[in-house]
């Protein structure tokens, strides 16, 4: 019950169900870490059900439940409100799942279910103020237009947040300066900086203020840290710190093993955390036996990944390269992350095998 | 050595190498068949090596080899030439591979490695005329900027075409009205209507006119129809006819099995062939035992998929739905496609299991 020792997959093979999910959803190709803002088609994507068809002309966002003045807003209404834009890093809560052993069965992510986009929209807080949230309200439930079956029950994708956790949230209608692409929630999605991706409800059509904590599937069943015996633990919330590198050299097609020539050159990458700014990134070129500090780029934004750079003299032979992040909360990535039943929040340090040989 | 009988995967599980490829590359989520022109981030993607970094300001397309007047063209030079735009359907030659048994080891595609974009650029033929192709030239070799290792050898991705097969080819710099995204070949790619996707070399930087047939990896080794004993057969060329439907109803998250309510409703989808216009699409709602004609949409273009529609009364119970295409060359999709070692051109009829139940 730990990460595979060399960063490769455990011996068990992938099941057909996992393959069906992997064919639809996709990770960030790691070389795309070179872009500070991820182009839309390269950003990771996890879609629970189907991308719903949406007619923007008849679309409404309804705000109801424990409010004084229920709202029904068109996209134009939302666009006419205060607008803000910010780079935000999203990571799937299941990132790293396929490296756990035994491997939890769901979307079989390796390490790269991440991306950073420039999200533009209107802040949630003034809109809730306008609706007049009643003092009795404790949570806001965000419901998408996508429907499917999960845990045996038909449902819309929906997740609730405690009101305090909605601070800083955005109702986004643009990604990287263009209307949201269908797969990222057109025409409207929630963006909650710092939280794992499941929080950022796509195709957002309803916000319901609740007077009791939500006990629906995605909060009460799905996104929780279960033990091996199935005992439910804490909910999955903010992103644990993680760093990834742009794999150096060139890949072998089938194995994706990296090959490069000897000599000096930079290793580069990006690191992020949902618990505050990245304060330190360290790099290991000896399979995690020792680490040395990388140079950090200026922050891209308070809720976005931070670039780093490390000079390395590649010597002939096989090496395992790693980077690890430490955030402002003092948390450092572990070499092995604790196992949990559904494979969430595995932020174990990456292991990138490379072969350095003569040109 | 045939397709799995119910359209599901064969019993053998997916290997770690296949998963690494599946995490990077991605198929068209089948509900995105609803869009006549596929949004960029939903179009299938197969990248042999890495997406290369390209500086458009210093980019050049070189035309050399057996020509009278070698050319070196900037992106502005290319944009100043005659421009054409057309919708073209691309499909990966390995589409359907993961449904073969035994399963050839490579990118484990199910049925949905397809997409249709509006490609704009300049026609290849006048450019070759300007360079003055020598009568001794027999093939044009198209070389991309992406490098990797395949079959044990470091190489650039490159593929050659007989000169007659370059007719109608486009050097594309726009996809869906915007500059090519990095993953689709920015700043320039080849588009050869009707051929499988490997033909459409991305990050195109060199065209070399050859006086002998090219014996490089992608033509001589990779994209060929091998027998079970490894004996090399014909090269992979044009897309075989294929039809896919928008899966009706809603999915179960993990199995992707479809669930819908009883009653009348349309089944819709799209069909294409590299051998001419789609002339007929038929639908089966009884696991391929019988087929009935669907209604065809007007063609979107000569090189693009064609929409279809079929009215179905969904009755309670389990059903397997299929559609199959017939093209202008008189070719109809088979229920089972012949097996080949590398899993190319498997255009066996789709099988979509659905469960119809009360609401």
XYZ file of C-alpha atoms in Angstrom:
718
model
C 0.000 0.000 0.000
C 2.366 2.657 -1.246
C 3.625 4.268 -4.394
C 5.381 2.032 -6.895
C 9.080 2.399 -5.991
C 10.387 3.769 -9.290
C 7.476 5.934 -10.340
C 6.219 3.284 -12.732
C 2.943 1.482 -12.423
C 2.408 -1.390 -10.094
C 2.287 -4.837 -11.612
C -1.489 -5.111 -11.883
C -2.765 -4.135 -15.267
C -5.418 -1.580 -16.121
C -9.020 -2.739 -16.472
C -11.357 -2.064 -19.419
C -13.437 0.330 -17.302
C -10.384 2.411 -16.508
C -9.429 2.457 -20.188
C -12.847 3.782 -21.176
C -12.353 6.678 -18.775
C -8.765 7.254 -19.920
C -9.878 7.442 -23.565
C -12.274 10.335 -22.791
C -10.486 12.275 -20.109
C -6.943 13.415 -20.567
C -3.997 14.768 -18.664
C -1.619 17.624 -19.423
C 1.102 16.276 -21.734
C 4.049 16.979 -19.425
C 6.017 18.998 -21.984
C 3.097 21.470 -21.865
C 4.339 22.496 -18.405
C 6.457 24.856 -20.502
C 3.448 27.167 -20.951
C 2.697 29.410 -17.939
C -0.950 29.461 -19.081
C -2.068 26.098 -20.444
C -3.689 26.237 -23.896
C -7.299 25.041 -23.558
C -6.914 21.726 -25.409
C -3.922 20.753 -23.263
C -5.488 21.470 -19.857
C -6.425 18.282 -18.031
C -10.052 17.223 -18.260
C -12.191 15.022 -16.026
C -15.847 14.813 -16.963
C -18.009 12.627 -14.742
C -20.878 12.169 -17.202
C -21.282 13.712 -20.703
C -20.568 17.218 -21.906
C -24.159 18.572 -22.013
C -25.532 20.499 -24.982
C -26.310 24.055 -23.849
C -28.202 26.812 -25.637
C -26.600 30.009 -24.312
C -29.639 32.042 -25.419
C -31.962 30.303 -22.983
C -29.363 29.588 -20.294
C -30.142 30.853 -16.789
C -28.279 30.759 -13.527
C -30.809 30.360 -10.716
C -29.940 31.405 -7.169
C -32.463 30.098 -4.690
C -33.005 28.307 -1.378
C -32.300 30.224 1.832
C -32.141 33.654 0.217
C -34.318 36.756 0.538
C -34.427 37.476 -3.207
C -34.066 34.506 -5.574
C -32.236 35.439 -8.784
C -32.522 34.187 -12.341
C -29.670 35.538 -14.430
C -28.890 35.351 -18.135
C -25.354 35.161 -19.411
C -25.623 38.838 -20.385
C -26.693 39.671 -16.817
C -23.587 37.907 -15.538
C -21.323 39.605 -18.076
C -22.718 43.017 -17.094
C -21.579 42.540 -13.483
C -18.158 43.238 -11.985
C -15.554 41.239 -13.932
C -12.311 39.791 -12.665
C -9.695 37.613 -14.341
C -6.990 35.510 -12.740
C -4.707 32.568 -13.457
C -5.797 29.563 -11.401
C -4.224 26.110 -11.250
C -6.625 23.158 -11.226
C -5.602 19.635 -10.303
C -7.815 16.559 -10.221
C -8.234 15.113 -6.733
C -7.463 11.704 -8.239
C -4.121 12.781 -9.713
C -1.513 10.114 -8.925
C -4.176 7.454 -8.348
C -2.744 4.946 -10.843
C 0.604 4.969 -9.001
C -0.961 3.687 -5.792
C -0.825 0.003 -4.976
C -3.307 -1.595 -4.811
C -4.682 0.759 -7.432
C -8.114 2.298 -6.708
C -10.434 1.755 -9.679
C -11.499 5.020 -11.283
C -9.956 7.393 -13.846
C -6.371 6.034 -13.860
C -4.326 9.220 -13.571
C -0.559 9.124 -13.454
C 0.906 12.463 -12.237
C -0.236 14.985 -14.818
C -3.923 15.784 -14.224
C -3.254 19.496 -13.891
C -3.463 22.757 -15.815
C -3.491 26.518 -15.319
C -5.873 28.798 -17.170
C -6.736 32.467 -17.052
C -10.321 32.382 -15.804
C -12.537 35.440 -16.168
C -15.979 35.989 -14.732
C -17.835 37.656 -11.931
C -17.138 37.191 -8.213
C -19.650 35.061 -6.353
C -19.765 37.060 -3.084
C -21.540 40.221 -4.366
C -24.073 38.047 -6.158
C -24.870 36.183 -2.945
C -25.126 39.545 -1.177
C -27.614 40.681 -3.794
C -29.692 37.555 -3.273
C -29.598 38.141 0.483
C -28.359 34.946 2.072
C -30.395 34.190 5.174
C -28.520 33.837 8.473
C -29.809 30.257 8.647
C -27.852 29.247 5.498
C -24.765 27.096 6.082
C -23.748 25.860 2.642
C -24.105 26.746 -1.028
C -24.890 23.886 -3.402
C -23.621 24.241 -6.969
C -25.470 22.181 -9.603
C -24.340 21.526 -13.165
C -26.384 20.665 -16.254
C -24.590 17.327 -16.696
C -26.438 14.188 -15.637
C -25.413 10.579 -15.174
C -25.460 7.596 -12.879
C -22.985 7.195 -10.064
C -23.102 4.901 -7.076
C -26.203 3.394 -8.700
C -28.224 6.640 -8.584
C -29.206 9.021 -11.397
C -28.055 12.514 -10.532
C -26.884 15.892 -11.704
C -23.284 16.653 -10.909
C -23.445 18.891 -7.849
C -21.250 19.778 -4.918
C -21.752 21.942 -1.857
C -19.321 24.249 -0.079
C -19.546 25.724 3.405
C -20.256 29.433 2.998
C -16.852 30.364 4.416
C -15.194 28.262 1.712
C -16.900 30.188 -1.104
C -14.777 33.247 -0.357
C -12.789 34.199 -3.446
C -14.930 32.057 -5.742
C -15.611 33.165 -9.294
C -18.436 32.416 -11.719
C -16.307 32.097 -14.852
C -17.539 32.545 -18.423
C -14.134 32.884 -20.118
C -11.029 30.704 -20.249
C -7.821 32.158 -21.687
C -9.672 35.137 -23.161
C -12.360 33.177 -25.019
C -15.811 31.869 -24.033
C -15.511 28.617 -22.093
C -15.031 25.632 -24.425
C -17.840 23.054 -24.102
C -15.599 20.656 -22.195
C -14.669 23.278 -19.606
C -18.254 24.170 -18.727
C -19.743 26.464 -21.386
C -21.338 28.822 -20.672
C -20.578 29.096 -16.927
C -18.571 27.310 -14.285
C -17.517 27.746 -10.714
C -13.850 28.486 -9.979
C -12.685 28.074 -6.381
C -8.967 28.917 -6.186
C -6.885 26.397 -4.235
C -9.372 23.518 -4.184
C -9.127 20.259 -6.089
C -10.846 20.200 -9.470
C -14.115 18.495 -8.465
C -15.054 21.720 -6.663
C -15.157 23.774 -9.847
C -18.631 22.689 -11.017
C -18.962 22.992 -14.799
C -22.138 23.912 -16.765
C -23.247 25.659 -13.551
C -26.975 26.372 -13.657
C -28.148 26.568 -10.040
C -26.868 27.781 -6.689
C -29.008 26.665 -3.774
C -28.429 28.044 -0.296
C -28.876 25.215 2.196
C -29.809 25.315 5.865
C -28.446 21.821 6.468
C -25.173 20.341 5.234
C -25.583 18.669 1.831
C -25.613 14.890 1.957
C -25.528 14.280 -1.805
C -23.242 11.831 -3.553
C -20.241 13.964 -4.502
C -19.847 15.383 -0.984
C -21.018 12.558 1.249
C -19.825 9.538 -0.712
C -17.395 10.281 -3.510
C -14.747 12.797 -2.573
C -13.678 11.573 0.856
C -10.487 9.986 2.177
C -11.565 6.418 2.998
C -9.421 3.909 4.820
C -8.671 0.445 3.501
C -11.692 -0.985 5.338
C -14.009 1.576 3.774
C -14.340 3.744 6.900
C -15.131 7.294 5.770
C -12.653 9.990 6.688
C -12.243 13.665 5.949
C -13.606 15.310 2.833
C -11.217 16.113 -0.012
C -10.697 19.890 -0.098
C -7.588 21.878 -1.050
C -4.727 20.814 -3.294
C -1.715 19.338 -1.539
C 1.627 20.784 -2.683
C 3.088 19.189 -5.800
C 5.871 19.881 -8.302
C 6.344 18.412 -11.769
C 9.164 18.848 -14.274
C 9.171 19.203 -18.031
C 10.642 15.797 -18.925
C 14.101 16.468 -20.387
C 15.301 15.033 -23.695
C 13.080 13.118 -26.083
C 10.698 10.224 -25.452
C 10.606 6.670 -26.658
C 7.192 6.356 -28.342
C 5.883 3.322 -26.522
C 7.535 3.464 -23.087
C 7.717 7.297 -22.872
C 11.189 6.755 -21.334
C 13.328 9.882 -21.760
C 16.662 9.950 -23.600
C 19.083 12.846 -23.624
C 22.668 13.727 -24.413
C 25.321 14.318 -21.754
C 26.160 17.881 -20.799
C 24.831 20.865 -18.916
C 21.271 22.032 -19.259
C 18.394 23.330 -17.199
C 15.638 21.251 -15.661
C 12.449 23.296 -15.432
C 8.989 22.756 -14.042
C 6.082 24.172 -12.075
C 4.816 23.711 -8.525
C 1.568 24.573 -6.766
C -0.380 24.194 -3.537
C -3.883 25.004 -2.367
C -2.496 26.026 1.023
C -0.532 29.095 -0.041
C 2.367 30.247 -2.138
C 5.140 27.855 -3.142
C 8.138 28.803 -1.022
C 10.673 26.185 -2.070
C 11.261 23.636 -4.821
C 14.079 21.136 -4.564
C 15.418 18.792 -7.217
C 16.932 15.342 -6.861
C 18.964 13.672 -9.596
C 19.684 10.545 -7.533
C 16.239 9.002 -7.114
C 15.376 11.080 -4.061
C 18.491 10.294 -2.010
C 19.436 13.983 -1.942
C 17.752 17.228 -2.934
C 19.097 20.686 -3.817
C 17.223 23.958 -4.123
C 15.884 25.111 -7.492
C 15.572 28.760 -8.480
C 11.971 30.028 -8.327
C 10.299 32.258 -10.916
C 8.267 35.257 -9.839
C 4.760 34.103 -8.854
C 2.252 34.106 -11.710
C -0.584 34.829 -9.276
C -1.750 33.883 -5.815
C -3.702 30.853 -7.063
C -1.430 29.662 -9.879
C 1.554 27.372 -10.131
C 5.066 28.782 -9.798
C 7.854 28.075 -12.296
C 11.263 26.805 -11.237
C 14.657 26.084 -12.820
C 17.614 23.904 -11.843
C 20.938 23.574 -13.645
C 21.989 19.962 -14.145
C 25.061 18.394 -15.716
C 23.727 15.197 -17.301
C 26.273 12.390 -17.047
C 26.061 9.135 -19.041
C 23.946 6.430 -17.470
C 20.481 5.998 -16.019
C 19.104 8.505 -13.523
C 15.839 9.111 -11.727
C 14.982 12.808 -11.519
C 12.525 14.325 -9.049
C 11.305 17.672 -7.847
C 9.411 18.444 -4.662
C 7.532 21.480 -3.455
C 7.142 23.170 -0.084
C 4.322 25.662 0.442
C 3.809 28.707 2.661
C 2.007 26.473 5.171
C 5.273 24.568 5.619
C 4.027 21.402 3.922
C 6.522 19.430 1.822
C 5.635 16.644 -0.599
C 6.296 13.170 0.797
C 8.358 10.546 -1.018
C 5.442 8.191 -0.432
C 1.894 9.408 0.142
C -0.455 7.524 2.463
C -2.777 5.181 0.571
C -6.542 5.723 0.622
C -9.378 3.682 -0.837
C -10.371 6.036 -3.653
C -6.897 7.273 -4.455
C -7.257 10.977 -3.695
C -4.644 13.633 -2.992
C -1.615 11.447 -3.753
C 1.093 14.099 -3.930
C 4.070 11.760 -3.663
C 7.249 13.162 -5.212
C 7.516 12.490 -8.971
C 10.126 10.044 -10.286
C 11.273 10.608 -13.872
C 13.626 7.913 -15.194
C 16.031 9.210 -17.864
C 18.780 7.592 -19.906
C 21.759 9.801 -20.718
C 23.851 8.523 -23.595
C 26.250 9.761 -26.240
C 24.631 11.631 -29.135
C -8.350 -12.960 -33.530
C -11.434 -10.865 -33.976
C -13.378 -8.090 -32.381
C -14.663 -8.702 -28.913
C -18.202 -9.965 -29.452
C -20.137 -7.315 -27.555
C -18.052 -4.293 -28.367
C -16.365 -4.394 -25.000
C -12.713 -5.063 -24.415
C -11.223 -8.492 -24.546
C -10.363 -10.120 -21.262
C -6.684 -9.167 -21.234
C -6.047 -6.024 -19.285
C -4.271 -2.883 -20.422
C -0.519 -2.593 -19.769
C 1.254 0.326 -18.082
C 2.819 1.374 -21.401
C -0.585 1.633 -23.006
C -1.866 3.651 -20.045
C 0.968 6.153 -20.390
C -0.050 6.716 -23.997
C -3.752 6.888 -23.116
C -3.073 9.544 -20.456
C -1.480 11.885 -23.041
C -3.459 11.212 -26.172
C -7.201 11.421 -26.186
C -10.217 10.509 -28.235
C -13.330 12.477 -29.148
C -15.805 12.154 -26.267
C -18.597 10.506 -28.242
C -21.255 13.058 -27.270
C -19.090 15.598 -29.152
C -20.237 13.923 -32.386
C -23.093 16.411 -31.965
C -20.843 19.211 -33.300
C -20.428 19.256 -37.104
C -17.051 20.942 -36.577
C -15.221 19.552 -33.560
C -14.030 22.176 -31.068
C -10.218 22.042 -30.934
C -9.871 20.585 -27.449
C -12.292 17.758 -28.264
C -10.662 16.630 -31.525
C -8.748 13.367 -31.093
C -5.031 13.687 -30.608
C -2.193 11.241 -31.218
C 1.293 12.623 -30.697
C 4.159 10.206 -31.318
C 6.809 12.114 -29.370
C 6.485 15.506 -27.588
C 4.750 18.686 -28.688
C 7.828 20.689 -29.770
C 8.371 24.317 -28.715
C 8.294 26.488 -31.858
C 9.230 30.137 -32.302
C 6.967 31.299 -35.139
C 9.256 34.300 -35.782
C 12.168 32.115 -36.866
C 10.102 29.256 -38.310
C 10.846 28.293 -41.914
C 9.349 25.739 -44.260
C 12.144 24.404 -46.468
C 11.361 22.794 -49.817
C 14.368 20.982 -51.209
C 15.650 17.765 -52.796
C 14.764 17.049 -56.423
C 13.551 20.577 -57.220
C 14.881 23.277 -59.534
C 14.440 26.122 -57.046
C 14.652 25.243 -53.337
C 12.360 27.407 -51.215
C 12.642 28.721 -47.679
C 9.361 30.241 -46.586
C 8.318 32.146 -43.478
C 4.866 31.856 -42.021
C 4.065 35.275 -43.509
C 5.192 34.003 -46.927
C 2.778 31.096 -46.588
C -0.060 33.327 -45.397
C 0.471 35.632 -48.388
C -0.176 32.769 -50.827
C -3.513 31.492 -52.132
C -5.662 30.498 -49.143
C -8.287 27.771 -48.966
C -10.377 26.475 -46.086
C -12.274 23.202 -45.791
C -13.757 20.841 -43.246
C -11.726 17.620 -43.136
C -12.318 14.537 -41.007
C -9.239 12.944 -39.454
C -9.192 9.482 -37.939
C -6.256 7.700 -36.333
C -5.141 4.609 -38.240
C -5.114 2.767 -34.919
C -8.730 3.600 -34.089
C -10.462 0.428 -32.863
C -7.170 -1.212 -31.920
C -8.095 -1.953 -28.311
C -11.143 -3.933 -29.462
C -8.999 -6.453 -31.354
C -8.071 -9.728 -29.720
C -5.258 -10.371 -29.105
C -4.787 -6.637 -28.607
C -1.860 -5.027 -30.442
C 0.256 -3.003 -27.988
C 0.255 0.703 -28.805
C -2.084 3.624 -28.107
C -5.172 1.668 -26.923
C -7.951 3.335 -28.895
C -11.534 2.194 -28.584
C -13.722 3.566 -31.446
C -13.537 7.331 -31.044
C -10.136 8.540 -32.355
C -11.731 10.943 -34.815
C -12.548 14.616 -35.299
C -13.489 17.132 -37.976
C -11.972 20.595 -38.132
C -12.118 23.490 -40.539
C -8.522 23.599 -41.802
C -7.250 26.720 -43.590
C -3.952 27.140 -45.366
C -2.356 27.186 -48.772
C -2.562 24.395 -51.341
C 0.585 22.313 -51.741
C 0.468 21.873 -55.542
C 1.230 25.483 -56.615
C 4.059 25.616 -54.109
C 5.614 22.481 -55.575
C 5.147 23.996 -59.049
C 6.999 27.083 -57.923
C 9.867 24.980 -56.605
C 9.970 23.102 -59.916
C 9.736 19.416 -59.106
C 12.194 17.490 -61.285
C 10.772 14.712 -63.517
C 12.967 12.272 -61.590
C 11.089 12.920 -58.307
C 8.748 10.136 -57.182
C 7.774 11.049 -53.611
C 7.535 14.032 -51.287
C 8.847 13.552 -47.753
C 7.199 15.650 -45.030
C 9.281 16.203 -41.879
C 8.045 17.577 -38.556
C 9.948 19.347 -35.795
C 9.063 16.647 -33.250
C 11.779 14.147 -32.339
C 11.788 10.891 -30.421
C 12.836 7.272 -30.408
C 10.837 4.598 -32.159
C 11.826 1.094 -33.132
C 15.044 1.770 -31.208
C 16.128 4.659 -33.470
C 16.178 8.422 -32.783
C 14.226 10.211 -35.493
C 12.104 13.142 -36.524
C 8.512 12.274 -37.280
C 8.358 12.132 -41.077
C 6.274 10.437 -43.719
C 6.482 10.314 -47.503
C 3.697 10.316 -50.087
C 3.839 9.364 -53.756
C 3.496 12.573 -55.749
C 0.103 11.510 -57.117
C -1.163 11.147 -53.558
C -0.298 14.746 -52.665
C -3.072 16.028 -54.911
C -5.514 18.109 -52.884
C -3.090 18.463 -49.962
C -3.067 21.625 -47.897
C -0.381 23.292 -45.793
C -2.619 24.404 -42.931
C -1.881 27.233 -40.504
C -5.387 27.619 -39.057
C -7.815 25.260 -37.340
C -11.412 26.375 -36.787
C -10.549 29.986 -37.622
C -7.622 30.355 -35.208
C -3.874 29.687 -35.507
C -3.131 25.991 -35.026
C -3.015 25.043 -31.332
C 0.393 23.659 -30.264
C -0.954 20.118 -30.113
C -2.308 20.262 -33.662
C 0.990 21.339 -35.232
C 1.565 25.059 -34.661
C 2.550 26.839 -36.807
C 2.086 24.549 -39.854
C 0.866 21.066 -40.668
C 0.062 18.939 -43.659
C -3.587 18.077 -44.344
C -4.261 15.265 -46.831
C -8.034 14.792 -47.149
C -9.182 11.172 -46.955
C -6.045 9.641 -45.460
C -5.591 8.302 -41.957
C -4.225 10.783 -39.431
C -0.539 9.751 -39.493
C -0.332 11.316 -42.950
C -1.076 14.822 -41.702
C 2.435 15.641 -40.441
C 2.334 18.252 -37.679
C 4.953 20.972 -36.980
C 5.863 20.626 -40.673
C 9.246 22.210 -41.374
C 10.666 20.455 -44.451
C 9.393 18.982 -47.701
C 12.029 16.946 -49.533
C 11.422 15.703 -53.059
C 12.826 12.185 -53.338
C 14.023 10.270 -56.391
C 13.691 6.925 -54.603
C 10.837 5.706 -52.428
C 11.354 6.643 -48.769
C 12.407 3.755 -46.555
C 12.140 5.561 -43.216
C 10.430 4.188 -40.138
C 6.900 5.560 -40.417
C 6.465 4.377 -44.013
C 8.544 1.210 -44.157
C 8.035 -0.178 -40.659
C 5.240 1.460 -38.685
C 2.116 2.065 -40.712
C 1.723 -1.229 -42.562
C -0.793 -4.049 -42.340
C 1.264 -6.930 -40.912
C 0.069 -10.506 -40.641
C 0.112 -12.501 -37.429
C 3.565 -13.874 -38.260
C 4.962 -10.390 -38.807
C 4.979 -10.570 -42.596
C 4.710 -7.022 -43.953
C 1.702 -6.238 -46.092
C 0.253 -3.146 -47.701
C 0.842 0.346 -46.384
C -1.927 2.061 -44.412
C -3.432 4.785 -46.598
C -7.021 6.031 -46.777
C -9.701 5.857 -44.082
C -12.041 2.892 -44.290
C -15.738 3.785 -43.966
C -17.004 4.115 -40.401
C -20.082 5.420 -38.602
C -20.464 6.311 -34.929
C -23.506 7.414 -32.965
C -23.967 9.964 -30.225
C -24.565 7.576 -27.314
C -28.192 8.061 -26.243
C -29.261 8.678 -22.664
C -26.847 9.275 -19.831
C -23.728 7.354 -18.780
C -22.824 5.459 -15.674
C -19.621 7.151 -14.475
C -17.393 4.119 -14.173
C -18.692 1.713 -16.823
C -19.862 4.380 -19.308
C -22.915 2.132 -19.866
C -25.829 4.164 -21.242
C -29.213 4.448 -19.521
C -32.326 5.988 -21.048
C -36.054 6.208 -20.620
C -38.518 4.324 -22.816
C -40.157 6.178 -25.671
C -39.510 7.623 -29.094
C -36.416 9.637 -29.866
C -33.814 10.126 -32.540
C -30.492 8.352 -32.730
C -27.945 10.583 -34.453
C -24.354 10.242 -35.539
C -21.753 10.861 -38.223
C -20.093 8.694 -40.857
C -17.051 9.117 -43.069
C -14.781 7.372 -45.552
C -11.529 8.205 -47.284
C -12.828 6.537 -50.437
C -15.607 8.969 -51.303
C -18.883 10.335 -50.078
C -21.018 8.421 -47.591
C -23.956 7.035 -49.568
C -25.772 5.060 -46.904
C -25.925 4.681 -43.132
C -27.941 1.897 -41.538
C -28.853 1.435 -37.911
C -29.365 -1.763 -35.941
C -31.128 -1.890 -32.590
C -30.802 -5.665 -32.252
C -27.044 -6.178 -31.953
C -26.475 -6.250 -35.691
C -29.066 -8.904 -36.536
C -30.954 -6.471 -38.769
C -30.287 -2.983 -40.113
C -32.567 -0.220 -41.399
C -31.664 2.918 -43.333
C -30.993 6.187 -41.510
C -31.755 9.606 -42.976
C -28.617 11.403 -44.207
C -27.833 15.099 -43.676
C -26.585 17.216 -46.533
C -22.821 16.684 -46.933
C -20.674 19.092 -44.918
C -17.932 18.896 -47.533
C -16.235 16.387 -49.784
C -13.682 15.393 -47.137
C -15.805 15.630 -43.999
C -18.076 13.283 -42.123
C -21.798 13.194 -42.909
C -24.506 13.461 -40.281
C -27.364 10.965 -40.006
C -30.581 10.496 -38.013
C -32.738 7.500 -37.182
C -36.010 7.460 -35.258
C -36.109 4.789 -32.566
C -38.785 3.770 -30.081
C -36.811 2.700 -27.013
C -38.479 -0.229 -25.265
C -37.618 -1.391 -21.741
C -34.722 -3.804 -21.521
C -31.139 -4.108 -22.731
C -30.259 -3.390 -26.337
C -27.115 -3.181 -28.423
C -27.245 -0.311 -30.918
C -25.059 -0.037 -34.012
C -24.665 2.058 -37.119
C -22.769 1.176 -40.262
C -21.639 3.223 -43.246
C -21.401 2.534 -46.962
C -19.311 4.822 -49.131
C -19.424 5.865 -52.791
C -16.865 3.153 -53.582
C -19.465 0.590 -52.464
C -17.601 -0.413 -49.314
C -19.675 -1.268 -46.233
C -18.297 -1.629 -42.717
C -17.871 -5.250 -41.636
C -19.337 -6.658 -38.412
C -15.855 -8.011 -37.709
C -12.722 -6.515 -39.230
C -9.753 -8.726 -40.113
C -7.072 -8.720 -37.424
C -3.597 -7.333 -38.164
C -0.477 -7.228 -36.016
C -0.388 -3.491 -35.327
C -4.131 -2.993 -35.135
C -4.705 -0.596 -38.019
C -7.854 0.277 -39.953
C -10.248 -1.691 -37.733
C -13.563 -0.315 -38.956
C -15.783 -3.009 -37.467
C -19.341 -1.850 -36.802
C -19.771 -0.141 -33.417
C -21.753 -1.832 -30.643
C -23.331 0.468 -28.069
C -24.991 -1.356 -25.165
C -27.894 0.588 -23.639
C -30.292 -0.103 -20.798
C -33.809 1.258 -21.225
C -35.728 1.517 -17.981
C -38.614 3.410 -16.433
C -37.820 6.985 -15.483
